[in-house]
Amino acid sequence: MGVAVSLEPSVKSFVGTPARKMLIDGKWVAAASGKTFDTLNPATGEVLAHVAEGDQEDIDRAVKAARRAFDDGKWAAMRPAERQRLLLAIADLIERHGKELAQLETLDNGKSLNESQNVDIPAAAETFRYYAGWVTKNYGETIPSDPAFFNFTLREPVGVCGQIIPWNFPLLMAAWKLGPALACGNTVVLKPAEQTPLTALRLGELLQEAGIPDGVVNIVPGFGPTAGGALVHHPQVDKIAFTGSTEVGKEIHRETSSTLKRVSLELGGKSPNIVFSDADVEAAVQGAIMGVFFNQGEVCCAGTRLFVEQKLHDQFADTLAKHAASLKVGDGLDPETRVGPLVSQEQYERVTGYLEIGKKEGAKALTGGARAKGLERGYFVAPTVFTGVKNSMRIAQEEIFGPVVSVLPFKDENDAVFQGNNTLYGLAAGVWTRDVSKAHRVARALRAGTVWVNCYNVFDPAAPFGGYKQSGYGRELGRYALDLYTQVKSVWMRI
Ligand code: NDP
């Protein structure tokens, strides 16, 4: 076991008592009910911090603050260059506090420091910086029309946005949501996941330091059905942006119909990662590992259904299992750790439950299939490679959200595409081949919002991300996210 890094003094004080408060209208306040909840360290199961538990009353205060901050124009009508400067300042502050934020993320979520420090935190800063660029480029159009009139369009902010985020990339998901919303002039009430509220709360402090005006961003930690539900139902919220399970996404879709709020949903996945026998096999093995064990497999676009061409199948599965068995599982604060604990006891039970379901369905674990050995406490699951899986089995159809991959054989290109698409989901897919024409054909035939060819889990704030089918609707990132956070006004003037 390696030696865990020593914590930054600012991290120690942030997780210490008293309870962390919520940010409403520029002030850090306790919950109206006075209630708090605990957030745990997934590596130990011990309490990490106490956090104010927001519910309907707090959400109401936060929404009213966001409404005032929107309606008085201090944000939406700010000079674009000034709003841009503030978003750039947020990016700089995230970078300046990168070490501290990475440690906080690892403590709260469990993910390895290697990932939080090299992926989550820099990507969060880049996202704010990318959207800062758009603030000054939010153009409308002049429309050719009857010469007696002048018609032009304005791209205006939607208004007050309720943003509900999950626990797998806590700070990064906050950045994906806040970056475009703020760039377009909206105000926000953000509800972080109950398991991982800490980096969002620390981000709130950095937003204040950057100079974001009071009420523009309000951060209310709490539970889904109470705090999240209140946001979804609040009549003064114009838009809901949600990332999480398909089940809750469907509920939000239903619940927002009475107020016709705009909604964008980034939901679950069961992504096919397809390896043809003409692929660079070593690269494909590394890609398969990256595809499913990155972030302990707690990734919506994880390549959990690994389709391997029949003649390569057995050899590929064995090699993959050897690599998976060698991944170091442990406390995320240990710099050698590659696979940290799952986020919670509930998630641990869900994932180990699926391991048992898989075995009952007749799948064989070439490696893993149980709790990680030698780790008595915390929510550790051994990286697992299943073979003997049919695409119709539950482990091949339902989102597990842990370090578990099913390897399945396919006959030919048509069969790979058919099986790959045979799922309710459509978030992402991977293709491994040296044949350029085949890569193009398969990339087009797969019904998924992202297709990676000879790579996996590659992201850039400029590249859109989102789902087909029951993986949701709306595209985050890139210029596409601007459509989620603006509405178009058509102005006619008689000349
Ligand atoms: P949820 O979908 O329940 O949680 C995501 C967010 O939604 C959290 O902030 C949650 O709050 C909130 N929420 C929950 N219920 C409601 C509601 N009724 N109204 C408004 N907001 C709500 O995911 P879970 O944490 O329960 O994870 C379960 C499974 O979901 C995972 O195993 C995984 O399969 C999938 N998932 C997918 C993610 C993705 O990136 N697509 C991310 C996370 C999970 P709270 O934290 O209090 O529950």
Coordinates of C-alpha atoms and ligand atoms in Angstrom, one line a residue:
M1 CA 0.0 0.0 0.0
G2 CA 1.4 3.4 -1.0
V3 CA 1.5 6.4 1.3
A4 CA -1.5 8.7 1.1
V5 CA -0.7 12.3 0.3
S6 CA -0.9 14.8 3.2
L7 CA -3.9 17.0 3.0
E8 CA -3.7 20.7 2.3
P9 CA -4.5 22.8 5.4
S10 CA -7.4 24.4 3.5
V11 CA -8.9 20.9 2.9
K12 CA -8.6 20.0 6.5
S13 CA -10.4 23.1 7.6
F14 CA -13.1 22.8 4.9
V15 CA -14.1 19.3 6.0
G16 CA -13.9 20.2 9.7
T17 CA -16.8 21.4 11.9
P18 CA -19.0 23.5 11.8
A19 CA -21.4 22.3 9.1
R20 CA -20.9 23.7 5.6
K21 CA -23.6 26.2 4.8
M22 CA -25.5 26.8 1.5
L23 CA -25.1 29.8 -0.8
I24 CA -28.2 31.9 -1.2
D25 CA -28.2 35.4 -2.6
G26 CA -24.5 35.8 -1.9
K27 CA -24.7 34.7 1.7
W28 CA -23.7 31.4 3.4
V29 CA -26.7 30.3 5.4
A30 CA -27.9 27.3 7.4
A31 CA -31.0 25.4 6.2
A32 CA -34.3 27.0 7.2
S33 CA -35.1 23.8 9.1
G34 CA -31.7 23.8 10.8
K35 CA -31.1 20.3 9.5
T36 CA -27.8 18.9 8.3
F37 CA -26.7 15.7 6.7
D38 CA -23.4 13.8 6.6
T39 CA -21.2 13.3 3.6
L40 CA -18.9 10.3 3.9
N41 CA -15.4 9.3 2.8
P42 CA -16.1 6.3 0.6
A43 CA -12.6 4.9 1.3
T44 CA -13.4 4.5 5.0
G45 CA -17.2 4.9 5.4
E46 CA -16.5 7.6 8.0
V47 CA -18.2 11.0 8.2
L48 CA -16.2 13.6 6.3
A49 CA -18.3 16.7 6.9
H50 CA -21.7 17.9 7.9
V51 CA -23.7 19.9 5.3
A52 CA -26.8 22.1 5.5
E53 CA -29.8 20.1 4.2
G54 CA -31.8 22.3 1.9
D55 CA -35.4 21.6 1.3
Q56 CA -38.4 23.3 -0.3
E57 CA -38.1 26.5 1.8
D58 CA -34.4 26.9 1.0
I59 CA -35.0 26.2 -2.7
D60 CA -37.8 28.8 -2.7
R61 CA -35.4 31.4 -1.2
A62 CA -32.7 30.5 -3.7
V63 CA -35.1 30.6 -6.7
K64 CA -36.4 34.0 -5.6
A65 CA -32.8 35.3 -5.3
A66 CA -32.0 33.9 -8.7
R67 CA -35.1 35.5 -10.1
R68 CA -34.3 38.9 -8.7
A69 CA -30.7 38.6 -10.0
F70 CA -32.1 37.8 -13.4
D71 CA -34.9 40.3 -13.5
D72 CA -32.8 43.3 -12.4
G73 CA -30.4 42.7 -15.3
K74 CA -27.2 42.9 -13.3
W75 CA -26.0 39.7 -15.0
A76 CA -27.9 39.3 -18.2
A77 CA -27.4 42.9 -19.2
M78 CA -23.8 43.2 -18.0
R79 CA -21.4 44.2 -20.7
P80 CA -20.3 40.9 -22.4
A81 CA -16.6 41.7 -22.0
E82 CA -17.1 42.1 -18.3
R83 CA -19.1 38.9 -17.9
Q84 CA -16.4 37.1 -19.9
R85 CA -13.7 38.5 -17.6
L86 CA -15.6 37.0 -14.6
L87 CA -15.8 33.6 -16.2
L88 CA -12.1 33.7 -17.0
A89 CA -11.5 34.6 -13.3
I90 CA -13.4 31.5 -12.2
A91 CA -11.2 29.3 -14.5
D92 CA -8.1 30.9 -13.0
L93 CA -9.2 30.4 -9.5
I94 CA -10.1 26.7 -10.1
E95 CA -6.5 26.2 -11.4
R96 CA -5.0 28.2 -8.5
H97 CA -6.8 26.0 -6.0
G98 CA -6.4 22.8 -8.1
K99 CA -4.5 20.8 -5.5
E100 CA -7.0 21.6 -2.8
L101 CA -10.1 20.9 -5.1
A102 CA -8.6 17.6 -6.2
Q103 CA -8.1 16.4 -2.7
L104 CA -11.6 17.5 -1.7
E105 CA -13.0 15.6 -4.7
T106 CA -11.1 12.5 -3.9
L107 CA -12.1 12.6 -0.3
D108 CA -15.8 13.1 -1.1
N109 CA -16.2 10.9 -4.2
G110 CA -13.5 8.3 -3.7
K111 CA -11.9 8.6 -7.2
S112 CA -8.1 8.5 -7.4
L113 CA -6.2 11.7 -6.9
N114 CA -4.5 10.9 -10.2
E115 CA -7.9 11.3 -11.9
S116 CA -9.3 14.2 -9.9
Q117 CA -6.0 16.2 -10.3
N118 CA -5.4 15.4 -13.9
V119 CA -8.9 15.2 -15.3
D120 CA -11.7 16.6 -13.2
I121 CA -10.1 19.8 -12.0
P122 CA -8.3 20.9 -15.2
A123 CA -11.4 20.0 -17.3
A124 CA -13.6 22.1 -15.0
A125 CA -11.3 25.1 -15.4
E126 CA -11.1 24.6 -19.2
T127 CA -14.9 24.4 -19.4
F128 CA -15.3 27.9 -17.8
R129 CA -12.6 29.3 -20.0
Y130 CA -14.2 27.8 -23.1
Y131 CA -17.6 29.3 -22.3
A132 CA -16.0 32.6 -21.4
G133 CA -15.0 32.8 -25.1
W134 CA -18.7 32.5 -26.2
V135 CA -19.9 35.4 -24.0
T136 CA -18.7 37.9 -26.6
K137 CA -19.8 35.8 -29.6
N138 CA -23.5 35.1 -28.8
Y139 CA -24.6 36.5 -32.2
G140 CA -28.1 36.9 -33.6
E141 CA -28.9 37.2 -37.3
T142 CA -30.2 39.6 -39.7
I143 CA -33.0 37.9 -41.7
P144 CA -33.7 38.6 -45.4
S145 CA -37.3 39.9 -45.4
D146 CA -39.7 42.4 -47.0
P147 CA -37.6 45.5 -47.6
A148 CA -40.3 47.6 -45.8
F149 CA -39.1 45.9 -42.6
F150 CA -35.9 45.0 -40.8
N151 CA -36.0 41.7 -39.1
F152 CA -33.2 40.5 -36.8
T153 CA -32.8 38.0 -34.0
L154 CA -31.5 38.3 -30.4
R155 CA -30.2 35.3 -28.5
E156 CA -31.5 35.9 -25.0
P157 CA -31.0 33.9 -21.8
V158 CA -33.7 31.5 -20.7
G159 CA -33.9 32.9 -17.2
V160 CA -33.6 31.0 -13.9
C161 CA -32.0 27.6 -14.4
G162 CA -32.4 24.8 -11.9
Q163 CA -29.4 22.5 -12.3
I164 CA -29.3 19.1 -10.7
I165 CA -26.0 17.2 -10.9
P166 CA -24.8 13.7 -9.9
W167 CA -21.9 12.4 -7.8
N168 CA -19.6 10.8 -10.4
F169 CA -17.8 14.0 -11.5
P170 CA -19.1 16.5 -9.0
L171 CA -17.0 19.6 -9.8
L172 CA -16.8 18.9 -13.5
M173 CA -20.6 18.5 -13.8
A174 CA -21.1 21.8 -12.0
A175 CA -18.7 23.4 -14.6
W176 CA -20.6 21.8 -17.5
K177 CA -23.8 23.2 -16.2
L178 CA -22.7 26.6 -14.9
G179 CA -20.3 27.5 -17.8
P180 CA -22.8 27.8 -20.6
A181 CA -25.7 29.0 -18.3
L182 CA -23.6 31.9 -17.0
A183 CA -22.0 32.7 -20.4
C184 CA -25.5 33.2 -21.8
G185 CA -26.7 35.5 -19.0
N186 CA -28.8 33.1 -17.0
T187 CA -29.0 32.8 -13.2
V188 CA -28.8 29.5 -11.4
V189 CA -29.9 27.4 -8.5
L190 CA -27.5 24.4 -8.4
K191 CA -28.3 21.2 -6.4
P192 CA -25.2 19.0 -6.0
A193 CA -25.7 15.3 -5.3
E194 CA -26.1 14.4 -1.6
Q195 CA -23.1 12.1 -1.7
T196 CA -20.7 14.7 -3.0
P197 CA -21.6 18.3 -2.2
L198 CA -18.2 19.6 -1.1
T199 CA -16.5 20.8 -4.2
A200 CA -19.6 22.6 -5.4
L201 CA -19.7 24.4 -2.1
R202 CA -16.0 25.3 -2.4
L203 CA -16.7 26.4 -6.0
G204 CA -19.4 28.8 -4.6
E205 CA -16.7 30.5 -2.5
L206 CA -14.5 30.8 -5.6
L207 CA -17.4 32.3 -7.6
Q208 CA -17.7 34.9 -5.0
E209 CA -14.0 35.6 -5.0
A210 CA -14.1 35.9 -8.8
G211 CA -16.8 38.6 -8.4
I212 CA -20.0 36.9 -9.6
P213 CA -22.8 39.1 -8.3
D214 CA -25.0 38.0 -5.4
G215 CA -27.9 35.8 -6.4
V216 CA -26.5 34.8 -9.8
V217 CA -25.4 31.4 -8.6
N218 CA -27.1 29.8 -5.6
I219 CA -26.0 26.4 -4.3
V220 CA -28.4 24.3 -2.3
P221 CA -27.2 20.9 -1.2
G222 CA -29.9 18.5 -0.2
F223 CA -31.8 15.3 -1.2
G224 CA -33.3 14.5 -4.6
P225 CA -37.0 14.2 -3.7
T226 CA -37.0 17.2 -1.5
A227 CA -34.5 19.8 -2.7
G228 CA -34.3 18.5 -6.3
G229 CA -38.1 18.0 -6.5
A230 CA -38.8 21.5 -5.2
L231 CA -36.6 22.9 -7.9
V232 CA -38.3 20.9 -10.6
H233 CA -41.7 22.1 -9.4
H234 CA -41.0 25.7 -8.7
P235 CA -43.1 28.0 -10.9
Q236 CA -40.3 30.6 -11.2
V237 CA -37.7 28.2 -12.6
D238 CA -37.6 28.5 -16.4
K239 CA -35.3 25.6 -17.1
I240 CA -34.1 22.3 -15.6
A241 CA -30.8 20.8 -16.6
F242 CA -30.3 17.3 -15.1
T243 CA -27.6 14.7 -15.2
G244 CA -28.3 11.3 -13.5
S245 CA -30.3 8.2 -13.8
T246 CA -32.8 7.5 -16.6
E247 CA -35.4 6.8 -14.0
V248 CA -35.2 10.2 -12.4
G249 CA -34.8 11.8 -15.8
K250 CA -38.1 10.4 -16.8
E251 CA -39.7 11.6 -13.6
I252 CA -38.4 15.1 -14.3
H253 CA -39.7 14.9 -17.9
R254 CA -43.2 14.1 -16.6
E255 CA -43.1 16.6 -13.7
T256 CA -42.1 19.6 -15.7
S257 CA -44.9 19.2 -18.3
S258 CA -47.4 21.1 -16.2
T259 CA -45.2 24.3 -16.2
L260 CA -43.6 23.6 -19.6
K261 CA -40.2 24.3 -18.3
R262 CA -37.4 23.7 -20.7
V263 CA -35.6 20.5 -19.9
S264 CA -32.3 19.0 -20.9
L265 CA -31.5 15.4 -19.7
E266 CA -28.1 13.6 -19.7
L267 CA -28.9 10.1 -18.5
G268 CA -27.6 6.6 -18.3
G269 CA -25.9 4.4 -20.8
K270 CA -24.9 0.9 -21.7
S271 CA -22.4 1.8 -24.4
P272 CA -21.0 -0.8 -26.9
N273 CA -17.2 -0.8 -27.4
I274 CA -16.6 -2.8 -30.6
V275 CA -13.3 -4.4 -31.3
F276 CA -12.7 -5.9 -34.8
S277 CA -10.0 -8.5 -35.3
D278 CA -8.1 -6.1 -37.6
A279 CA -7.6 -3.6 -34.7
D280 CA -4.4 -2.7 -33.0
V281 CA -5.1 -5.2 -30.2
E282 CA -2.8 -3.7 -27.5
A283 CA -4.3 -0.3 -28.1
A284 CA -7.8 -1.8 -28.0
V285 CA -7.1 -3.5 -24.7
Q286 CA -5.9 -0.2 -23.2
G287 CA -9.0 1.5 -24.7
A288 CA -11.3 -1.1 -23.2
I289 CA -9.6 -0.6 -19.7
M290 CA -10.0 3.2 -20.1
G291 CA -13.5 2.7 -21.3
V292 CA -14.7 0.8 -18.3
F293 CA -12.4 1.2 -15.3
F294 CA -11.8 4.9 -15.5
N295 CA -13.5 6.6 -12.5
Q296 CA -14.3 3.1 -11.1
G297 CA -16.7 2.6 -14.0
E298 CA -19.0 5.3 -12.5
V299 CA -19.3 6.9 -15.9
C300 CA -22.5 7.3 -17.9
C301 CA -20.7 6.6 -21.2
A302 CA -18.6 3.7 -19.9
G303 CA -17.9 1.0 -22.6
T304 CA -19.6 -1.7 -20.5
R305 CA -20.6 -4.0 -23.4
L306 CA -17.3 -4.9 -25.0
F307 CA -18.0 -6.7 -28.3
V308 CA -15.0 -8.6 -29.7
E309 CA -15.0 -10.3 -33.1
Q310 CA -15.4 -14.0 -32.6
K311 CA -11.9 -15.2 -33.6
L312 CA -10.3 -12.6 -31.3
H313 CA -12.7 -13.0 -28.4
D314 CA -11.1 -15.5 -26.1
Q315 CA -7.6 -14.2 -26.4
F316 CA -8.8 -10.6 -25.9
A317 CA -10.9 -11.4 -22.9
D318 CA -7.9 -13.2 -21.2
T319 CA -5.5 -10.3 -21.9
L320 CA -8.1 -7.8 -20.6
A321 CA -8.7 -9.8 -17.5
K322 CA -4.9 -10.0 -16.7
H323 CA -4.6 -6.2 -17.1
A324 CA -7.8 -5.6 -15.0
A325 CA -6.4 -7.9 -12.3
S326 CA -3.2 -5.8 -12.1
L327 CA -5.0 -2.4 -11.6
K328 CA -4.3 -1.1 -8.1
V329 CA -7.5 -0.8 -6.1
G330 CA -7.3 1.4 -3.0
D331 CA -7.8 4.7 -1.2
G332 CA -7.9 7.5 -3.9
L333 CA -5.4 9.5 -1.8
D334 CA -2.7 6.9 -2.5
P335 CA -0.9 8.1 -5.6
E336 CA -0.6 4.5 -6.9
T337 CA -4.3 3.9 -6.9
R338 CA -5.9 3.4 -10.3
V339 CA -9.4 2.3 -9.1
G340 CA -10.9 3.9 -6.0
P341 CA -13.9 2.9 -3.9
L342 CA -17.5 3.4 -5.2
V343 CA -19.2 6.5 -4.0
S344 CA -21.5 5.0 -1.3
Q345 CA -22.7 1.9 0.4
E346 CA -25.8 2.1 -1.8
Q347 CA -23.8 2.1 -4.9
Y348 CA -21.6 -0.7 -3.6
E349 CA -24.6 -2.8 -2.9
R350 CA -26.1 -2.1 -6.3
V351 CA -22.8 -3.1 -8.1
T352 CA -22.2 -6.2 -6.0
G353 CA -25.9 -7.1 -6.5
Y354 CA -25.3 -7.0 -10.3
L355 CA -22.2 -9.2 -9.8
E356 CA -24.4 -11.9 -8.2
I357 CA -27.1 -11.4 -10.9
G358 CA -24.5 -11.9 -13.6
K359 CA -23.3 -15.1 -12.0
K360 CA -26.8 -16.4 -11.7
E361 CA -27.5 -15.5 -15.3
G362 CA -24.6 -17.8 -16.3
A363 CA -21.8 -15.3 -16.8
K364 CA -18.2 -16.2 -15.7
A365 CA -16.0 -13.7 -13.9
L366 CA -12.5 -14.1 -15.4
T367 CA -11.3 -11.7 -12.8
G368 CA -13.0 -9.8 -9.9
G369 CA -16.7 -10.6 -9.3
A370 CA -16.6 -9.6 -5.7
R371 CA -15.3 -7.1 -3.1
A372 CA -11.6 -6.1 -3.7
K373 CA -9.4 -8.3 -1.6
G374 CA -7.5 -7.0 1.4
L375 CA -9.7 -3.9 1.7
E376 CA -11.9 -4.5 4.7
R377 CA -13.7 -1.2 4.9
G378 CA -14.9 1.3 2.4
Y379 CA -16.8 0.6 -0.8
F380 CA -14.2 -1.3 -2.9
V381 CA -15.2 -3.6 -5.8
A382 CA -12.6 -5.6 -7.7
P383 CA -12.4 -4.7 -11.4
T384 CA -14.5 -7.4 -13.0
V385 CA -14.4 -9.0 -16.5
F386 CA -17.4 -11.2 -17.4
T387 CA -17.5 -13.6 -20.3
G388 CA -20.3 -16.0 -21.3
V389 CA -22.6 -13.0 -21.5
K390 CA -25.6 -12.7 -23.9
N391 CA -26.7 -9.3 -24.9
S392 CA -30.2 -10.1 -23.5
M393 CA -28.9 -10.7 -20.0
R394 CA -29.6 -8.1 -17.3
I395 CA -25.9 -7.3 -16.8
A396 CA -25.7 -6.5 -20.5
Q397 CA -28.9 -4.3 -20.6
E398 CA -29.0 -2.5 -17.3
E399 CA -26.6 0.2 -16.1
I400 CA -24.4 -1.1 -13.4
F401 CA -22.2 2.0 -12.9
G402 CA -19.2 0.2 -11.4
P403 CA -15.9 -1.5 -12.6
V404 CA -17.7 -4.3 -14.5
V405 CA -17.4 -5.1 -18.1
S406 CA -19.1 -7.8 -20.1
V407 CA -17.2 -9.3 -23.1
L408 CA -19.5 -10.5 -25.9
P409 CA -18.6 -12.1 -29.2
F410 CA -19.9 -11.0 -32.6
K411 CA -19.8 -12.6 -36.1
D412 CA -19.4 -9.7 -38.5
E413 CA -19.9 -6.0 -39.0
N414 CA -23.7 -6.2 -39.3
D415 CA -23.9 -8.4 -36.2
A416 CA -21.7 -5.9 -34.3
V417 CA -23.9 -3.0 -35.2
F418 CA -27.1 -4.9 -34.5
Q419 CA -26.0 -6.0 -31.1
G420 CA -24.4 -2.7 -30.3
N421 CA -27.6 -0.8 -31.0
N422 CA -29.7 -3.4 -29.2
T423 CA -30.2 -1.4 -26.0
L424 CA -32.5 1.3 -24.6
Y425 CA -29.6 3.6 -24.4
G426 CA -27.6 5.6 -26.9
L427 CA -25.1 7.7 -25.1
A428 CA -21.7 6.6 -26.6
A429 CA -19.9 3.8 -28.5
G430 CA -16.4 2.8 -29.4
V431 CA -15.0 1.2 -32.6
W432 CA -11.6 -0.4 -32.9
T433 CA -10.3 -1.2 -36.5
R434 CA -7.5 -0.4 -38.9
D435 CA -10.0 -0.3 -41.8
V436 CA -10.9 3.3 -42.3
S437 CA -14.0 2.6 -44.4
K438 CA -15.3 0.2 -41.8
A439 CA -14.7 2.7 -39.1
H440 CA -16.8 5.3 -41.0
R441 CA -19.6 2.8 -41.8
V442 CA -19.9 1.6 -38.2
A443 CA -19.6 5.1 -36.7
R444 CA -22.6 6.2 -38.8
A445 CA -24.6 3.0 -38.1
L446 CA -24.3 3.2 -34.3
R447 CA -27.2 5.1 -32.7
A448 CA -25.2 7.0 -30.1
G449 CA -24.5 10.7 -29.3
T450 CA -20.7 10.1 -29.3
V451 CA -18.7 7.5 -31.2
W452 CA -15.0 7.1 -30.5
V453 CA -12.9 5.4 -33.1
N454 CA -9.6 3.9 -31.9
C455 CA -9.9 5.8 -28.7
Y456 CA -12.4 6.0 -25.8
N457 CA -13.5 8.6 -23.2
V458 CA -12.0 11.5 -25.0
F459 CA -13.5 14.8 -24.2
D460 CA -13.1 18.5 -25.0
P461 CA -15.3 21.4 -23.9
A462 CA -15.7 22.3 -27.5
A463 CA -17.1 18.8 -28.5
P464 CA -20.9 18.1 -27.9
F465 CA -22.0 15.4 -25.6
G466 CA -25.4 13.9 -25.1
G467 CA -27.7 11.0 -25.7
Y468 CA -29.8 9.3 -28.3
K469 CA -32.8 7.2 -27.2
Q470 CA -33.3 6.9 -23.4
S471 CA -29.9 8.4 -22.7
G472 CA -31.6 11.8 -22.8
Y473 CA -31.9 14.8 -24.9
G474 CA -30.1 18.1 -25.5
R475 CA -26.4 18.4 -26.1
E476 CA -24.0 19.7 -23.5
L477 CA -20.6 21.2 -24.2
G478 CA -19.6 23.0 -27.4
R479 CA -21.7 25.6 -29.1
Y480 CA -24.6 23.2 -28.8
A481 CA -25.0 23.9 -25.1
L482 CA -25.7 27.6 -26.0
D483 CA -29.0 26.4 -27.5
L484 CA -30.0 24.9 -24.1
Y485 CA -29.4 28.2 -22.3
T486 CA -30.7 30.8 -24.9
Q487 CA -34.0 31.5 -26.6
V488 CA -34.3 33.4 -29.9
K489 CA -36.3 36.6 -30.1
S490 CA -37.3 37.8 -33.6
V491 CA -37.6 41.6 -33.8
W492 CA -39.5 43.4 -36.6
M493 CA -39.0 47.0 -37.4
R494 CA -40.8 49.1 -40.0
I495 CA -38.3 51.1 -42.0
Ligands
NDP1 P1 -30.1 10.0 -9.3 O1 -30.5 10.1 -10.7 O2 -31.1 9.6 -8.3 O3 -29.3 11.3 -8.9 C1 -28.8 12.3 -9.7 C2 -29.2 13.7 -9.1 O4 -30.6 13.8 -9.1 C3 -28.8 13.9 -7.6 O5 -28.5 15.2 -7.4 C4 -30.1 13.5 -6.9 O6 -30.2 13.9 -5.6 C5 -31.1 14.1 -7.8 N1 -32.5 13.5 -7.7 C6 -32.8 12.3 -7.3 N2 -34.2 12.2 -7.3 C7 -34.7 13.4 -7.7 C8 -36.0 13.8 -7.9 N3 -37.1 13.1 -7.7 N4 -36.2 15.1 -8.4 C9 -35.1 15.9 -8.6 N5 -33.8 15.5 -8.4 C10 -33.6 14.2 -8.0 O7 -28.9 8.9 -9.3 P2 -28.4 8.0 -8.1 O8 -27.5 8.8 -7.3 O9 -29.6 7.5 -7.3 O10 -27.7 6.8 -8.8 C11 -28.4 5.7 -9.2 C12 -28.0 5.3 -10.6 O11 -28.1 6.3 -11.5 C13 -26.5 4.9 -10.7 O12 -26.2 3.7 -10.2 C14 -26.3 5.1 -12.2 O13 -26.7 4.0 -12.8 C15 -27.2 6.3 -12.5 N6 -26.4 7.5 -12.6 C16 -26.1 8.1 -13.8 C17 -25.4 9.2 -13.9 C18 -25.0 9.8 -15.2 O14 -24.0 10.5 -15.3 N7 -25.8 9.6 -16.2 C19 -24.8 9.9 -12.7 C20 -25.3 9.3 -11.5 C21 -26.0 8.1 -11.4 P3 -29.6 13.0 -4.4 O15 -28.2 13.0 -4.6 O16 -30.1 13.6 -3.2 O17 -30.2 11.6 -4.7

